[in-house]
PDB file of C-alpha atoms and ligand atoms in Angstrom:
ATOM      1  CA  MET A 239     -42.105-149.156 -82.619  1.00  0.00           C
ATOM      2  CA  SER A 240     -39.493-145.969 -82.886  1.00  0.00           C
ATOM      3  CA  LEU A 241     -37.358-145.293 -80.312  1.00  0.00           C
ATOM      4  CA  THR A 242     -37.996-141.509 -78.606  1.00  0.00           C
ATOM      5  CA  GLN A 243     -35.271-139.018 -78.518  1.00  0.00           C
ATOM      6  CA  LYS A 244     -36.058-136.984 -75.681  1.00  0.00           C
ATOM      7  CA  ILE A 245     -34.362-133.239 -75.695  1.00  0.00           C
ATOM      8  CA  VAL A 246     -34.707-130.304 -72.593  1.00  0.00           C
ATOM      9  CA  ILE A 247     -34.776-127.126 -74.055  1.00  0.00           C
ATOM     10  CA  LEU A 248     -33.009-124.165 -72.301  1.00  0.00           C
ATOM     11  CA  PHE A 249     -33.666-120.508 -72.840  1.00  0.00           C
ATOM     12  CA  SER A 250     -33.376-117.019 -70.719  1.00  0.00           C
ATOM     13  CA  GLY A 251     -35.598-114.491 -73.112  1.00  0.00           C
ATOM     14  CA  GLU A 252     -37.563-114.658 -75.833  1.00  0.00           C
ATOM     15  CA  GLY A 253     -37.841-118.234 -76.773  1.00  0.00           C
ATOM     16  CA  SER A 254     -38.135-117.683 -80.830  1.00  0.00           C
ATOM     17  CA  ASN A 255     -36.035-120.326 -81.181  1.00  0.00           C
ATOM     18  CA  MET A 256     -36.910-122.856 -78.605  1.00  0.00           C
ATOM     19  CA  GLU A 257     -40.452-122.268 -80.706  1.00  0.00           C
ATOM     20  CA  ALA A 258     -39.390-122.991 -83.389  1.00  0.00           C
ATOM     21  CA  ILE A 259     -37.754-126.512 -82.421  1.00  0.00           C
ATOM     22  CA  ILE A 260     -40.214-127.338 -80.585  1.00  0.00           C
ATOM     23  CA  ARG A 261     -42.834-126.797 -83.653  1.00  0.00           C
ATOM     24  CA  SER A 262     -40.268-128.682 -86.245  1.00  0.00           C
ATOM     25  CA  LEU A 263     -38.938-131.649 -83.784  1.00  0.00           C
ATOM     26  CA  HIS A 264     -41.698-132.093 -80.809  1.00  0.00           C
ATOM     27  CA  LYS A 265     -43.587-135.556 -81.685  1.00  0.00           C
ATOM     28  CA  LYS A 266     -42.703-135.788 -84.992  1.00  0.00           C
ATOM     29  CA  GLU A 267     -41.179-139.087 -86.537  1.00  0.00           C
ATOM     30  CA  PHE A 268     -37.718-139.236 -88.195  1.00  0.00           C
ATOM     31  CA  GLU A 269     -36.010-141.744 -89.959  1.00  0.00           C
ATOM     32  CA  GLY A 270     -36.452-144.919 -87.104  1.00  0.00           C
ATOM     33  CA  PHE A 271     -36.787-141.785 -84.415  1.00  0.00           C
ATOM     34  CA  GLN A 272     -39.337-139.622 -82.733  1.00  0.00           C
ATOM     35  CA  VAL A 273     -38.415-136.355 -80.511  1.00  0.00           C
ATOM     36  CA  HIS A 274     -39.916-135.598 -77.392  1.00  0.00           C
ATOM     37  CA  VAL A 275     -39.483-131.846 -75.994  1.00  0.00           C
ATOM     38  CA  VAL A 276     -39.977-133.323 -72.433  1.00  0.00           C
ATOM     39  CA  ALA A 277     -39.357-130.101 -70.447  1.00  0.00           C
ATOM     40  CA  THR A 278     -37.621-126.172 -71.131  1.00  0.00           C
ATOM     41  CA  LEU A 279     -36.083-124.615 -68.777  1.00  0.00           C
ATOM     42  CA  THR A 280     -35.234-120.608 -68.118  1.00  0.00           C
ATOM     43  CA  ASN A 281     -33.280-119.064 -65.008  1.00  0.00           C
ATOM     44  CA  ASN A 282     -35.083-115.635 -65.654  1.00  0.00           C
ATOM     45  CA  PRO A 283     -38.479-115.447 -64.043  1.00  0.00           C
ATOM     46  CA  ASN A 284     -39.877-112.918 -66.509  1.00  0.00           C
ATOM     47  CA  ALA A 285     -38.327-114.929 -69.673  1.00  0.00           C
ATOM     48  CA  LYS A 286     -41.743-113.947 -72.359  1.00  0.00           C
ATOM     49  CA  GLY A 287     -40.631-117.514 -73.453  1.00  0.00           C
ATOM     50  CA  ILE A 288     -42.139-119.045 -70.299  1.00  0.00           C
ATOM     51  CA  GLU A 289     -45.803-118.185 -71.713  1.00  0.00           C
ATOM     52  CA  ARG A 290     -44.664-119.622 -75.491  1.00  0.00           C
ATOM     53  CA  SER A 291     -43.239-122.702 -73.811  1.00  0.00           C
ATOM     54  CA  LYS A 292     -46.933-123.055 -72.316  1.00  0.00           C
ATOM     55  CA  GLU A 293     -49.066-122.123 -75.243  1.00  0.00           C
ATOM     56  CA  LEU A 294     -46.955-125.235 -77.042  1.00  0.00           C
ATOM     57  CA  GLY A 295     -48.095-127.405 -74.239  1.00  0.00           C
ATOM     58  CA  ILE A 296     -44.362-127.768 -72.943  1.00  0.00           C
ATOM     59  CA  PRO A 297     -44.321-127.438 -68.890  1.00  0.00           C
ATOM     60  CA  CYS A 298     -41.722-125.302 -68.265  1.00  0.00           C
ATOM     61  CA  GLU A 299     -39.402-124.789 -64.891  1.00  0.00           C
ATOM     62  CA  VAL A 300     -38.153-121.666 -63.484  1.00  0.00           C
ATOM     63  CA  ILE A 301     -34.518-121.946 -61.541  1.00  0.00           C
ATOM     64  CA  ASP A 302     -33.968-118.154 -60.838  1.00  0.00           C
ATOM     65  CA  HIS A 303     -30.052-118.180 -60.679  1.00  0.00           C
ATOM     66  CA  ARG A 304     -30.187-115.247 -58.071  1.00  0.00           C
ATOM     67  CA  ALA A 305     -31.330-118.113 -55.737  1.00  0.00           C
ATOM     68  CA  PHE A 306     -27.747-119.331 -55.658  1.00  0.00           C
ATOM     69  CA  GLU A 307     -25.188-118.332 -53.289  1.00  0.00           C
ATOM     70  CA  SER A 308     -22.662-119.275 -56.499  1.00  0.00           C
ATOM     71  CA  ARG A 309     -22.839-120.440 -59.988  1.00  0.00           C
ATOM     72  CA  GLU A 310     -21.608-124.093 -58.947  1.00  0.00           C
ATOM     73  CA  ALA A 311     -24.847-124.058 -56.687  1.00  0.00           C
ATOM     74  CA  PHE A 312     -26.933-123.084 -59.058  1.00  0.00           C
ATOM     75  CA  ASP A 313     -25.349-125.191 -61.770  1.00  0.00           C
ATOM     76  CA  ALA A 314     -25.542-128.513 -59.831  1.00  0.00           C
ATOM     77  CA  ALA A 315     -29.435-127.748 -59.102  1.00  0.00           C
ATOM     78  CA  LEU A 316     -29.769-126.838 -63.223  1.00  0.00           C
ATOM     79  CA  ALA A 317     -27.810-130.496 -64.067  1.00  0.00           C
ATOM     80  CA  GLN A 318     -30.114-132.455 -61.242  1.00  0.00           C
ATOM     81  CA  ALA A 319     -33.609-130.956 -62.816  1.00  0.00           C
ATOM     82  CA  ILE A 320     -32.229-131.409 -66.367  1.00  0.00           C
ATOM     83  CA  LEU A 321     -30.962-135.444 -65.879  1.00  0.00           C
ATOM     84  CA  ALA A 322     -34.437-135.908 -63.947  1.00  0.00           C
ATOM     85  CA  HIS A 323     -36.265-135.994 -67.445  1.00  0.00           C
ATOM     86  CA  ARG A 324     -33.392-138.232 -68.593  1.00  0.00           C
ATOM     87  CA  PRO A 325     -32.094-136.089 -72.602  1.00  0.00           C
ATOM     88  CA  ASN A 326     -30.641-137.506 -74.394  1.00  0.00           C
ATOM     89  CA  LEU A 327     -29.383-134.091 -75.257  1.00  0.00           C
ATOM     90  CA  THR A 328     -29.858-130.661 -73.748  1.00  0.00           C
ATOM     91  CA  VAL A 329     -30.426-127.550 -76.126  1.00  0.00           C
ATOM     92  CA  LEU A 330     -29.080-124.454 -74.993  1.00  0.00           C
ATOM     93  CA  ALA A 331     -31.602-121.684 -76.906  1.00  0.00           C
ATOM     94  CA  GLY A 332     -30.372-118.043 -76.165  1.00  0.00           C
ATOM     95  CA  PHE A 333     -29.488-119.745 -72.479  1.00  0.00           C
ATOM     96  CA  MET A 334     -27.354-116.671 -71.429  1.00  0.00           C
ATOM     97  CA  ARG A 335     -25.382-117.989 -68.359  1.00  0.00           C
ATOM     98  CA  ILE A 336     -22.055-119.209 -68.391  1.00  0.00           C
ATOM     99  CA  LEU A 337     -21.729-123.136 -67.363  1.00  0.00           C
ATOM    100  CA  SER A 338     -19.134-124.284 -65.088  1.00  0.00           C
ATOM    101  CA  PRO A 339     -16.850-127.678 -65.561  1.00  0.00           C
ATOM    102  CA  LEU A 340     -19.644-129.707 -63.152  1.00  0.00           C
ATOM    103  CA  PHE A 341     -22.378-128.979 -64.910  1.00  0.00           C
ATOM    104  CA  LEU A 342     -20.587-129.998 -68.568  1.00  0.00           C
ATOM    105  CA  ARG A 343     -19.667-133.251 -66.996  1.00  0.00           C
ATOM    106  CA  GLN A 344     -22.831-134.613 -66.194  1.00  0.00           C
ATOM    107  CA  ILE A 345     -24.919-133.219 -68.986  1.00  0.00           C
ATOM    108  CA  ARG A 346     -24.259-133.320 -73.424  1.00  0.00           C
ATOM    109  CA  ALA A 347     -25.003-130.010 -74.363  1.00  0.00           C
ATOM    110  CA  ILE A 348     -24.936-127.957 -77.654  1.00  0.00           C
ATOM    111  CA  ASN A 349     -25.728-124.163 -78.184  1.00  0.00           C
ATOM    112  CA  ILE A 350     -26.894-121.645 -81.270  1.00  0.00           C
ATOM    113  CA  HIS A 351     -24.584-118.677 -81.511  1.00  0.00           C
ATOM    114  CA  PRO A 352     -25.366-115.930 -84.031  1.00  0.00           C
ATOM    115  CA  SER A 353     -21.981-115.297 -85.558  1.00  0.00           C
ATOM    116  CA  LEU A 354     -19.509-117.267 -87.982  1.00  0.00           C
ATOM    117  CA  LEU A 355     -17.277-118.400 -84.834  1.00  0.00           C
ATOM    118  CA  PRO A 356     -15.048-117.853 -83.875  1.00  0.00           C
ATOM    119  CA  LEU A 357     -15.561-114.322 -84.897  1.00  0.00           C
ATOM    120  CA  PHE A 358     -17.569-112.190 -82.739  1.00  0.00           C
ATOM    121  CA  LYS A 359     -18.431-114.553 -79.254  1.00  0.00           C
ATOM    122  CA  GLY A 360     -20.333-113.088 -76.169  1.00  0.00           C
ATOM    123  CA  GLY A 361     -23.679-111.281 -75.509  1.00  0.00           C
ATOM    124  CA  ASN A 362     -22.962-108.581 -78.295  1.00  0.00           C
ATOM    125  CA  ALA A 363     -22.463-111.181 -81.184  1.00  0.00           C
ATOM    126  CA  MET A 364     -25.169-109.623 -84.263  1.00  0.00           C
ATOM    127  CA  GLN A 365     -24.615-105.821 -83.915  1.00  0.00           C
ATOM    128  CA  GLU A 366     -21.091-106.924 -83.766  1.00  0.00           C
ATOM    129  CA  SER A 367     -21.237-108.472 -87.460  1.00  0.00           C
ATOM    130  CA  TYR A 368     -23.662-106.042 -88.341  1.00  0.00           C
ATOM    131  CA  LEU A 369     -21.104-103.429 -87.627  1.00  0.00           C
ATOM    132  CA  SER A 370     -18.257-104.892 -88.920  1.00  0.00           C
ATOM    133  CA  PRO A 371     -16.659-104.254 -91.938  1.00  0.00           C
ATOM    134  CA  MET A 372     -17.382-108.158 -92.999  1.00  0.00           C
ATOM    135  CA  LYS A 373     -19.413-108.827 -96.363  1.00  0.00           C
ATOM    136  CA  VAL A 374     -21.213-112.088 -94.932  1.00  0.00           C
ATOM    137  CA  ALA A 375     -22.639-112.877 -91.057  1.00  0.00           C
ATOM    138  CA  GLY A 376     -24.111-115.943 -89.816  1.00  0.00           C
ATOM    139  CA  VAL A 377     -25.222-118.661 -87.547  1.00  0.00           C
ATOM    140  CA  SER A 378     -22.957-121.322 -85.330  1.00  0.00           C
ATOM    141  CA  VAL A 379     -24.543-124.282 -83.757  1.00  0.00           C
ATOM    142  CA  HIS A 380     -21.736-125.831 -81.435  1.00  0.00           C
ATOM    143  CA  TYR A 381     -21.062-128.548 -78.689  1.00  0.00           C
ATOM    144  CA  VAL A 382     -20.977-126.595 -75.630  1.00  0.00           C
ATOM    145  CA  SER A 383     -17.795-126.590 -73.631  1.00  0.00           C
ATOM    146  CA  GLU A 384     -16.333-125.059 -70.468  1.00  0.00           C
ATOM    147  CA  GLU A 385     -14.919-121.639 -73.023  1.00  0.00           C
ATOM    148  CA  LEU A 386     -17.593-119.534 -74.184  1.00  0.00           C
ATOM    149  CA  ASP A 387     -18.725-120.211 -77.181  1.00  0.00           C
ATOM    150  CA  SER A 388     -16.077-122.367 -78.197  1.00  0.00           C
ATOM    151  CA  GLY A 389     -16.975-125.719 -78.332  1.00  0.00           C
ATOM    152  CA  ASP A 390     -16.754-127.992 -81.817  1.00  0.00           C
ATOM    153  CA  LEU A 391     -18.831-126.341 -84.466  1.00  0.00           C
ATOM    154  CA  ILE A 392     -21.634-129.117 -85.711  1.00  0.00           C
ATOM    155  CA  ALA A 393     -23.347-126.540 -88.589  1.00  0.00           C
ATOM    156  CA  GLN A 394     -22.724-123.021 -89.315  1.00  0.00           C
ATOM    157  CA  GLU A 395     -24.423-121.351 -92.233  1.00  0.00           C
ATOM    158  CA  ALA A 396     -23.533-117.604 -93.910  1.00  0.00           C
ATOM    159  CA  VAL A 397     -25.952-115.117 -95.192  1.00  0.00           C
ATOM    160  CA  GLY A 398     -24.827-111.746 -97.106  1.00  0.00           C
ATOM    161  CA  LYS A 399     -25.038-108.583 -96.031  1.00  0.00           C
ATOM    162  CA  ILE A 400     -27.247-106.664 -97.687  1.00  0.00           C
ATOM    163  CA  GLU A 401     -26.555-102.554 -98.466  1.00  0.00           C
ATOM    164  CA  GLY A 402     -28.618-100.513 -96.267  1.00  0.00           C
ATOM    165  CA  GLU A 403     -30.442-102.780 -94.280  1.00  0.00           C
ATOM    166  CA  SER A 404     -31.004-101.883 -91.288  1.00  0.00           C
ATOM    167  CA  PHE A 405     -30.312-103.655 -87.209  1.00  0.00           C
ATOM    168  CA  GLU A 406     -34.050-104.891 -87.148  1.00  0.00           C
ATOM    169  CA  GLU A 407     -34.005-106.322 -90.755  1.00  0.00           C
ATOM    170  CA  PHE A 408     -30.695-107.918 -90.439  1.00  0.00           C
ATOM    171  CA  LYS A 409     -31.469-109.297 -86.870  1.00  0.00           C
ATOM    172  CA  ALA A 410     -34.711-110.661 -88.415  1.00  0.00           C
ATOM    173  CA  ARG A 411     -33.030-112.718 -91.290  1.00  0.00           C
ATOM    174  CA  LEU A 412     -30.585-114.014 -88.471  1.00  0.00           C
ATOM    175  CA  HIS A 413     -33.216-115.317 -86.310  1.00  0.00           C
ATOM    176  CA  SER A 414     -35.164-116.681 -89.108  1.00  0.00           C
ATOM    177  CA  LEU A 415     -31.538-118.821 -90.485  1.00  0.00           C
ATOM    178  CA  GLU A 416     -31.554-119.617 -86.760  1.00  0.00           C
ATOM    179  CA  HIS A 417     -34.747-121.175 -86.770  1.00  0.00           C
ATOM    180  CA  ARG A 418     -34.457-123.659 -89.635  1.00  0.00           C
ATOM    181  CA  LEU A 419     -31.023-124.342 -88.839  1.00  0.00           C
ATOM    182  CA  TYR A 420     -30.987-125.349 -85.276  1.00  0.00           C
ATOM    183  CA  PRO A 421     -33.585-127.574 -86.204  1.00  0.00           C
ATOM    184  CA  GLU A 422     -31.371-129.234 -88.429  1.00  0.00           C
ATOM    185  CA  ALA A 423     -28.732-129.239 -86.539  1.00  0.00           C
ATOM    186  CA  ILE A 424     -30.665-131.026 -83.768  1.00  0.00           C
ATOM    187  CA  LEU A 425     -31.451-133.715 -85.701  1.00  0.00           C
ATOM    188  CA  ARG A 426     -27.943-134.301 -86.818  1.00  0.00           C
ATOM    189  CA  VAL A 427     -26.530-134.714 -83.690  1.00  0.00           C
ATOM    190  CA  LEU A 428     -29.636-137.333 -82.360  1.00  0.00           C
ATOM    191  CA  LYS A 429     -29.354-139.551 -85.567  1.00  0.00           C
ATOM    192  CA  GLU A 430     -25.424-140.013 -85.002  1.00  0.00           C
ATOM    193  CA  LYS A 431     -26.639-141.562 -81.715  1.00  0.00           C
ATOM    194  CA  VAL A 432     -29.198-143.634 -82.745  1.00  0.00           C
ATOM    195  CA  THR A 433     -27.125-145.441 -84.976  1.00  0.00           C
ATOM    196  CA  LEU A 434     -23.876-145.424 -82.974  1.00  0.00           C
TER     197      LEU A 434
HETATM  198  C1  GAR B 298     -30.164-116.179 -79.926  1.00  0.00           C
HETATM  199  O1  GAR B 298     -30.226-115.085 -81.419  1.00  0.00           O
HETATM  200  C2  GAR B 298     -29.230-117.106 -80.101  1.00  0.00           C
HETATM  201  O2  GAR B 298     -28.392-117.333 -81.024  1.00  0.00           O
HETATM  202  C3  GAR B 298     -28.648-116.187 -79.393  1.00  0.00           C
HETATM  203  O3  GAR B 298     -29.656-115.774 -78.445  1.00  0.00           O
HETATM  204  C4  GAR B 298     -30.500-115.397 -79.559  1.00  0.00           C
HETATM  205  C5  GAR B 298     -31.875-115.713 -78.687  1.00  0.00           C
HETATM  206  O4  GAR B 298     -33.112-115.384 -79.172  1.00  0.00           O
HETATM  207  N1  GAR B 298     -27.493-116.872 -78.485  1.00  0.00           N
HETATM  208  C6  GAR B 298     -26.221-116.397 -77.912  1.00  0.00           C
HETATM  209  O5  GAR B 298     -26.034-115.338 -78.348  1.00  0.00           O
HETATM  210  C7  GAR B 298     -25.458-117.097 -77.055  1.00  0.00           C
HETATM  211  N2  GAR B 298     -24.203-116.596 -77.203  1.00  0.00           N
HETATM  212  P1  GAR B 298     -34.581-115.970 -78.772  1.00  0.00           P
HETATM  213  O6  GAR B 298     -34.649-115.952 -77.093  1.00  0.00           O
HETATM  214  O7  GAR B 298     -35.229-115.836 -79.866  1.00  0.00           O
HETATM  215  O8  GAR B 298     -33.896-117.913 -79.580  1.00  0.00           O
END
């Protein structure tokens, strides 16, 4: 019987990465282990991803950060909700909240960011990367650390810019790169743990 590697996915908006992860990994067998997406969580009661998650058969919990009086109180509730599922890994997929040290001491988390880190950190990365004079753009997957978009890199891939490409086209290309790269990176992290 193979091992089960449980993951919890956090998102704040569309949830397209969440969907890609569920479709490529959930209940699939990989060299000695099976991946189970045991829950999805969002801080945004209006996130489009909530419906997406339900349609994919994964219950989504909403923990609205606005209902808490401090970042620490929200992070404590979030950590508790995650730990209740006893996941091997927590996956941030467009989760737009900075997490406090209190949270990160309890939760091992990874994140995806739509730029070649350490360039273009923060919430406007795609736009900044599109407008920059650079000839390449890309996507990074990294461990979550206390500093925004700054933990150790797990995977990174570059794509060439195309002359005359609109921002919408550029965004769509980066998204499809994310949808392939993130599941691959998650598997790499889970495999390391299995062989430890
Ligand atoms: C993704 O492009 C992800 O890289 C980005 O948010 C988007 C979420 O899209 N994350 C960050 O900018 C983190 N700093 P999705 O909800 O469709 O997956």
